[in-house]
């Protein structure tokens, strides 16, 4: 198995998740009134790693980072946009999916992280549809294979040109002995509700399905003759825009560059610090330094500097950076510092302005960032100490962790106020997990009365004993026990099998119901991870390794 | 990785799934009125494979085959039983879980098959509770570790002795770097609804949890002082028996030995044949030779010879045999021969007697056997040809397959009647899949009107064109195309990666909602399969290999 890490191109030493349209190499974003066009035109020479070229609009993580950025910018910088047209800038090919040579030469960890991020990006497109009524129409003029079709599946409406050759396909299994890794199977069965036997035929047919059959089988929404394509696309875009309730005419805000300084032992952002030591990453989130602005106009004026937005973007960046650049990190520890009342003041400000487009986008961004935390395969821990501000939105970080420790009282010689948690309306529905429930509802599956009890304590400063009695934290410890207990726990955690922990946490974090999204991350991803290790895919004679070599793969024929 | 197959003990060349109480080595079944006691008393020397001993009531597949048999016998042979007491016959230990040396020395395929069967057995215990109101009380006097606690989790009520040492635990992760493989994590979060952070503490604490804390954390239902144990168990058993609606006093039927003859190329049963050739297993199911008996008493008189029961037991045995003894088989092809009207006559007979205990048990057995088919990791195909009898219950086999082919008209020189499908009430709810839906409801997720349309055709002989129009089969082909199409499909299927197909089929077969059961088989099993391959568990320095060697495991610390 190719588990030596590849070299990044252009002398990079880390994978950077921040970009902006002026730096895009693979996408063109054009905004025209309420329609944005996202043109995929991948630069063959613009790969993230050395050793492969991005032919036929195939993609790697670098291409997807730009796509994720473009979607965020449409949401924040162009609130008047109601429809995204997703199109290819290349002739006869929409998108060939994830680059096969990239996959064949990647470490197992990179493949898994790559699929996770691309999944989150496609979920982001669907979230734009449900949370912001920003609809995506995908126009397939050519072939949409594998990840190419999976990208289309994230759209609200799929149009396929009826030219006798344009087709959609999921050829991963016949061609590469792996599964579609970006939600394809689940979206085929659960979103498009393709009949299971037809889905079986589709997913085992290399060349895919085209024309009327693609509509009959529910794989696309319509086929359009090439001669009528542009007119029909324009018409559909107008129809979708007319139905959208996204507010027209709002003036966007600029997503300015993040303030991030890498240090020898971590990173400094304007609202948080990341400290790396002993296979632990400590993220200390800082509360706001000032009260919320006096009006919604003043919030728009602050733009990307508005504290909740700044923190969400910085936290998102920090989590992504840890995921792919700090694989050795066993646990992420969340701490905070600041005034809980001020944090709550921002939550109340956003509650009061919930119908404003920017307030809605900020809340939706927090929802996605918190889901990103849930899906991060590191042990997550909250240490709730004197002077912390885990209130409202920030309390969600506590509820996202595998365990939380809260200090009782104060520390000797320390004049910070005792640790306190504070709940707000936002903890009871604003930020559903991928299973569709709030973190507190997931926590209190056994007894809804516990949820009601917590709800009745909104707005109160809850000390360690109160928080523990309400079941909001795992352990409340006094100063005498704190250091030893926390140290022993973290050392023990770091001594366990990292793989075992990934599987354990993926199961314990998401009790209760499942949604299409949770199925993608749990069921499909786990199977894909399994297959991504099997010799039939990644061994010397496996399909992924032999693809394009002219040699046929050799399979162990045992069914497991 | 230890992927050389171990040698079976006692000169066996195949794993046999049939047994009976006279042959049990590990369990004692005692029936006393409406209470059955299942005493686990594993014979250390009675392992299925060479190379390990079954110490401390640890188990291997052989132990579980006896357990599964005992549960079936209680259901059919002792209908008066309302409560099963699950207890240990050893002092100070309830059950130490799956035998670690067995796991450490097993092939990947055996580990996966072993976990699948033990999961099905535990689901069977839960099915006895819901379908037959036959309740299980688990009495833990000693330690219940790993699979031992998972067995307890399948019970309706868990009693733990409060003696300062008896404890429940899931030590798989800290001890072995794997996950509890028999539904433990999902039952902890979804059945017992343990708070996720407490579940995290529990699953990472080798020694487990005992006494009052085990109740507080919802891990057991009650703790009982040792001195009061017997009295309390008797009282609980009486309470559960009094609440059960299982009919008292019914006379059981004897589950007589199966009629199975192994041949060079397969096996012959009284109601079906298995033919093995070219990595294909063809199961031809034969319809009944006579009309159903005239009365329910006559059915009881026929007992295990009653056609639907005989077929269910034989089919179950055939599927299990293929799963573990014919790993090289790429696809299972279902064919049938007989009179569809006669098959339907049996379904109607069971419908008419649905309140009789034996009719209910037979239906519940078919439900479990069909689920076993759904969960079999082989490509499933139905070939519906002239003279076949895929009607009612047997039509479920068609709907369980990944694809079905139906012949239009008759074959030259063949006087069998044209292929026909026939639906009955039983196809619309009697046999839910593990996702909680009937196979037809799963099939027609996109449009419930398709389900209604199929329902309105109950009782009609549907020829290939009608079945195809209704969406009941994948392809309707005439005699000219049949041979080539089917041959090419089967050859192609056998050319694909067996691992890829396992993952693909596991995703496409279960669209729509999830239940605790489907989560166990999809989410948890897939993660476990992944971990069962990771070097941190099964590598030379992995925890599973090094367990008990005195050497600590060495882990790759990268989080994936």
Coordinates of N, CA, C and O in Angstrom, one line a residue, chain B residues 42-129:
Chain B
X42 N -19.6 -23.1 29.2 CA -18.8 -23.4 28.1 C -17.7 -24.5 28.4 O -17.0 -24.3 29.4
X43 N -17.6 -25.5 27.6 CA -16.6 -26.5 27.7 C -15.3 -26.0 27.1 O -15.2 -25.8 25.9
X44 N -14.3 -25.8 28.0 CA -13.1 -25.2 27.5 C -12.5 -26.0 26.3 O -11.8 -25.4 25.5
X45 N -12.7 -27.3 26.3 CA -12.1 -28.2 25.3 C -13.0 -28.3 24.1 O -12.6 -29.1 23.2
X46 N -14.1 -27.6 24.1 CA -15.0 -27.8 23.0 C -14.9 -26.7 21.9 O -15.9 -26.4 21.2
X47 N -13.7 -26.2 21.6 CA -13.6 -25.2 20.6 C -13.9 -25.7 19.2 O -13.7 -26.9 18.9
X48 N -14.3 -24.8 18.3 CA -14.6 -25.2 16.9 C -13.3 -25.4 16.1 O -13.2 -26.3 15.3
X49 N -12.3 -24.6 16.4 CA -11.0 -24.7 15.7 C -9.9 -25.1 16.7 O -10.1 -25.0 17.9
X50 N -8.9 -25.6 16.1 CA -7.7 -25.9 16.9 C -7.0 -24.6 17.4 O -7.1 -23.6 16.7
X51 N -6.3 -24.7 18.5 CA -5.4 -23.6 18.8 C -5.8 -22.7 19.9 O -5.1 -21.7 20.3
X52 N -6.9 -22.9 20.5 CA -7.4 -22.1 21.6 C -8.3 -22.9 22.5 O -8.9 -23.9 22.1
X53 N -8.4 -22.5 23.8 CA -9.4 -23.1 24.7 C -10.4 -22.0 25.1 O -10.1 -20.9 25.2
X54 N -11.6 -22.5 25.4 CA -12.7 -21.5 25.6 C -12.8 -21.3 27.1 O -13.8 -21.7 27.8
X55 N -11.8 -20.6 27.7 CA -11.8 -20.3 29.1 C -12.8 -19.3 29.5 O -13.2 -18.4 28.7
X56 N -13.2 -19.3 30.8 CA -14.0 -18.3 31.4 C -15.3 -18.0 30.6 O -15.7 -16.8 30.5
X57 N -16.0 -19.0 30.2 CA -17.2 -18.9 29.4 C -17.0 -17.9 28.2 O -17.9 -17.1 27.9
X58 N -15.8 -18.0 27.6 CA -15.7 -17.2 26.3 C -16.3 -18.1 25.2 O -16.5 -19.3 25.4
X59 N -16.6 -17.5 24.1 CA -17.2 -18.2 23.1 C -16.6 -18.1 21.7 O -15.8 -17.2 21.4
X60 N -16.9 -19.1 20.9 CA -16.6 -19.0 19.4 C -17.9 -19.3 18.7 O -19.0 -19.4 19.3
X61 N -17.8 -19.5 17.4 CA -19.0 -19.7 16.6 C -19.7 -20.9 17.0 O -21.0 -20.9 17.0
X62 N -19.0 -21.9 17.4 CA -19.6 -23.2 17.8 C -20.5 -23.0 19.0 O -21.6 -23.6 19.1
X63 N -20.1 -22.2 20.0 CA -20.9 -21.9 21.2 C -22.2 -21.1 20.7 O -23.3 -21.4 21.2
X64 N -22.0 -20.2 19.8 CA -23.2 -19.4 19.4 C -24.2 -20.2 18.6 O -25.4 -19.9 18.6
X65 N -23.7 -21.2 17.8 CA -24.6 -22.0 17.0 C -25.5 -22.8 18.0 O -26.7 -22.9 17.8
X66 N -25.0 -23.2 19.1 CA -25.8 -23.9 20.1 C -26.9 -22.9 20.7 O -28.0 -23.3 20.9
X67 N -26.4 -21.7 21.0 CA -27.3 -20.7 21.6 C -28.5 -20.4 20.6 O -29.7 -20.4 21.0
X68 N -28.1 -20.2 19.3 CA -29.2 -20.0 18.3 C -30.1 -21.1 18.3 O -31.4 -20.9 18.2
X69 N -29.6 -22.3 18.3 CA -30.5 -23.5 18.3 C -31.4 -23.6 19.5 O -32.6 -23.8 19.4
X70 N -30.8 -23.3 20.6 CA -31.7 -23.3 21.9 C -32.8 -22.3 21.8 O -33.9 -22.6 22.2
X71 N -32.5 -21.1 21.3 CA -33.6 -20.1 21.3 C -34.7 -20.6 20.3 O -35.9 -20.4 20.6
X72 N -34.3 -21.1 19.1 CA -35.3 -21.6 18.2 C -36.2 -22.7 18.9 O -37.4 -22.8 18.7
X73 N -35.5 -23.6 19.6 CA -36.2 -24.7 20.2 C -37.2 -24.2 21.3 O -38.3 -24.7 21.4
X74 N -36.8 -23.2 22.0 CA -37.7 -22.7 23.0 C -39.0 -22.1 22.3 O -40.1 -22.4 22.7
X75 N -38.8 -21.5 21.2 CA -39.9 -20.9 20.4 C -40.8 -22.0 19.9 O -42.1 -21.8 19.9
X76 N -40.3 -23.0 19.3 CA -41.1 -24.0 18.6 C -41.5 -25.2 19.5 O -42.6 -25.7 19.4
X77 N -40.6 -25.6 20.4 CA -40.8 -26.9 21.1 C -41.5 -26.6 22.5 O -42.0 -27.5 23.1
X78 N -41.4 -25.3 22.9 CA -41.9 -25.0 24.3 C -42.7 -23.7 24.2 O -42.4 -22.7 24.8
X79 N -43.8 -23.7 23.5 CA -44.6 -22.5 23.4 C -45.2 -22.0 24.7 O -45.6 -20.8 24.8
X80 N -45.2 -22.8 25.7 CA -45.7 -22.3 27.0 C -44.7 -21.5 27.7 O -45.0 -20.8 28.7
X81 N -43.4 -21.5 27.3 CA -42.4 -20.7 28.0 C -42.6 -19.2 27.7 O -42.9 -18.8 26.5
X82 N -42.6 -18.4 28.7 CA -42.8 -16.9 28.6 C -41.6 -16.1 29.0 O -41.5 -15.0 28.7
X83 N -40.7 -16.8 29.7 CA -39.5 -16.1 30.2 C -38.3 -17.0 30.0 O -38.3 -18.1 30.4
X84 N -37.2 -16.4 29.5 CA -35.9 -17.1 29.4 C -35.0 -16.5 30.5 O -34.8 -15.3 30.5
X85 N -34.5 -17.3 31.3 CA -33.5 -16.8 32.3 C -32.1 -17.2 31.7 O -31.8 -18.3 31.5
X86 N -31.3 -16.2 31.4 CA -30.0 -16.3 30.8 C -29.0 -16.2 31.9 O -28.8 -15.2 32.5
X87 N -28.3 -17.3 32.2 CA -27.4 -17.4 33.4 C -26.1 -18.1 33.1 O -26.0 -18.8 32.1
X88 N -25.2 -17.9 33.9 CA -23.9 -18.6 33.8 C -23.9 -19.8 34.7 O -24.4 -19.8 35.8
X89 N -23.3 -20.9 34.2 CA -23.1 -22.1 35.0 C -21.7 -22.1 35.7 O -21.4 -23.1 36.3
X90 N -21.0 -21.0 35.5 CA -19.6 -20.9 36.1 C -19.7 -19.9 37.3 O -20.4 -19.0 37.3
X91 N -18.8 -20.2 38.3 CA -18.8 -19.2 39.4 C -18.0 -18.0 39.0 O -17.0 -18.0 38.2
X92 N -18.4 -16.8 39.5 CA -17.7 -15.5 39.4 C -17.5 -15.0 38.0 O -16.8 -14.0 37.8
X93 N -18.1 -15.7 37.0 CA -18.0 -15.1 35.6 C -19.3 -15.4 34.9 O -19.8 -16.5 34.9
X94 N -19.9 -14.4 34.3 CA -21.0 -14.6 33.5 C -20.5 -15.0 32.1 O -20.8 -16.2 31.7
X95 N -19.8 -14.2 31.4 CA -19.2 -14.6 30.1 C -18.2 -13.6 29.8 O -18.3 -12.4 29.9
X96 N -17.0 -14.1 29.3 CA -15.9 -13.2 29.0 C -15.9 -12.7 27.5 O -14.9 -12.1 27.1
X97 N -17.0 -13.0 26.8 CA -17.1 -12.5 25.4 C -16.4 -13.5 24.4 O -16.1 -14.6 24.7
X98 N -16.3 -13.0 23.2 CA -15.7 -13.8 22.2 C -14.3 -14.1 22.6 O -13.5 -13.3 23.1
X99 N -13.9 -15.3 22.3 CA -12.5 -15.8 22.7 C -11.5 -15.0 21.9 O -11.5 -15.0 20.7
X100 N -10.5 -14.4 22.6 CA -9.6 -13.5 22.0 C -8.6 -14.3 21.2 O -8.2 -13.8 20.1
X101 N -8.1 -15.4 21.6 CA -7.2 -16.2 20.8 C -7.8 -16.7 19.5 O -7.2 -16.7 18.5
X102 N -9.1 -17.0 19.6 CA -9.8 -17.4 18.4 C -9.8 -16.2 17.4 O -9.4 -16.3 16.3
X103 N -10.2 -15.0 17.9 CA -10.2 -13.8 17.1 C -8.8 -13.5 16.5 O -8.6 -13.2 15.3
X104 N -7.8 -13.6 17.4 CA -6.4 -13.2 16.9 C -5.9 -14.2 15.9 O -5.2 -13.8 15.0
X105 N -6.4 -15.4 15.8 CA -5.9 -16.4 14.9 C -6.8 -16.6 13.7 O -6.6 -17.5 12.9
X106 N -7.9 -15.8 13.6 CA -8.9 -16.1 12.6 C -8.6 -15.3 11.3 O -8.0 -14.2 11.4
X107 N -9.1 -15.7 10.2 CA -9.0 -14.9 9.0 C -10.0 -13.8 9.1 O -10.9 -13.8 9.9
X108 N -9.7 -12.7 8.3 CA -10.6 -11.6 8.3 C -12.1 -12.1 8.0 O -13.0 -11.7 8.7
X109 N -12.2 -12.9 7.0 CA -13.5 -13.4 6.6 C -14.2 -14.1 7.8 O -15.4 -13.9 8.0
X110 N -13.5 -14.9 8.5 CA -14.1 -15.6 9.6 C -14.6 -14.7 10.7 O -15.7 -14.8 11.2
X111 N -13.7 -13.7 11.0 CA -14.1 -12.7 12.0 C -15.4 -12.0 11.6 O -16.3 -11.9 12.4
X112 N -15.5 -11.6 10.3 CA -16.7 -10.9 9.9 C -17.9 -11.8 9.9 O -19.0 -11.5 10.4
X113 N -17.8 -13.1 9.4 CA -18.9 -14.0 9.5 C -19.3 -14.4 10.9 O -20.5 -14.5 11.2
X114 N -18.3 -14.5 11.7 CA -18.6 -14.8 13.2 C -19.5 -13.7 13.8 O -20.5 -14.0 14.4
X115 N -19.0 -12.5 13.6 CA -19.8 -11.3 14.2 C -21.2 -11.2 13.6 O -22.1 -10.9 14.3
X116 N -21.3 -11.5 12.3 CA -22.6 -11.4 11.7 C -23.6 -12.4 12.3 O -24.7 -12.1 12.6
X117 N -23.1 -13.7 12.5 CA -24.0 -14.7 13.0 C -24.3 -14.4 14.5 O -25.5 -14.5 14.9
X118 N -23.3 -13.9 15.3 CA -23.7 -13.6 16.7 C -24.6 -12.5 16.8 O -25.5 -12.4 17.6
X119 N -24.5 -11.5 15.8 CA -25.5 -10.4 15.8 C -26.8 -10.9 15.5 O -27.8 -10.5 16.1
X120 N -26.9 -11.8 14.5 CA -28.3 -12.4 14.2 C -28.9 -13.1 15.3 O -30.1 -13.1 15.5
X121 N -28.0 -13.8 16.1 CA -28.6 -14.6 17.2 C -29.1 -13.6 18.3 O -30.2 -13.9 18.8
X122 N -28.4 -12.6 18.6 CA -28.9 -11.6 19.6 C -30.2 -10.9 19.1 O -31.1 -10.7 19.8
X123 N -30.2 -10.6 17.8 CA -31.4 -10.0 17.2 C -32.6 -11.0 17.3 O -33.7 -10.6 17.5
X124 N -32.2 -12.3 17.2 CA -33.3 -13.3 17.4 C -33.9 -13.3 18.8 O -35.1 -13.5 18.9
X125 N -33.0 -13.1 19.7 CA -33.5 -13.0 21.1 C -34.5 -11.8 21.2 O -35.5 -11.9 21.9
X126 N -34.1 -10.7 20.6 CA -35.0 -9.5 20.7 C -36.3 -9.7 19.9 O -37.3 -9.2 20.2
X127 N -36.1 -10.5 18.8 CA -37.3 -10.8 18.0 C -38.3 -11.7 18.8 O -39.5 -11.5 18.7
X128 N -37.7 -12.6 19.6 CA -38.6 -13.4 20.4 C -39.4 -12.5 21.4 O -40.6 -12.8 21.7
X129 N -38.8 -11.5 21.8 CA -39.4 -10.5 22.7 C -40.6 -9.8 22.1 O -41.7 -9.7 22.5

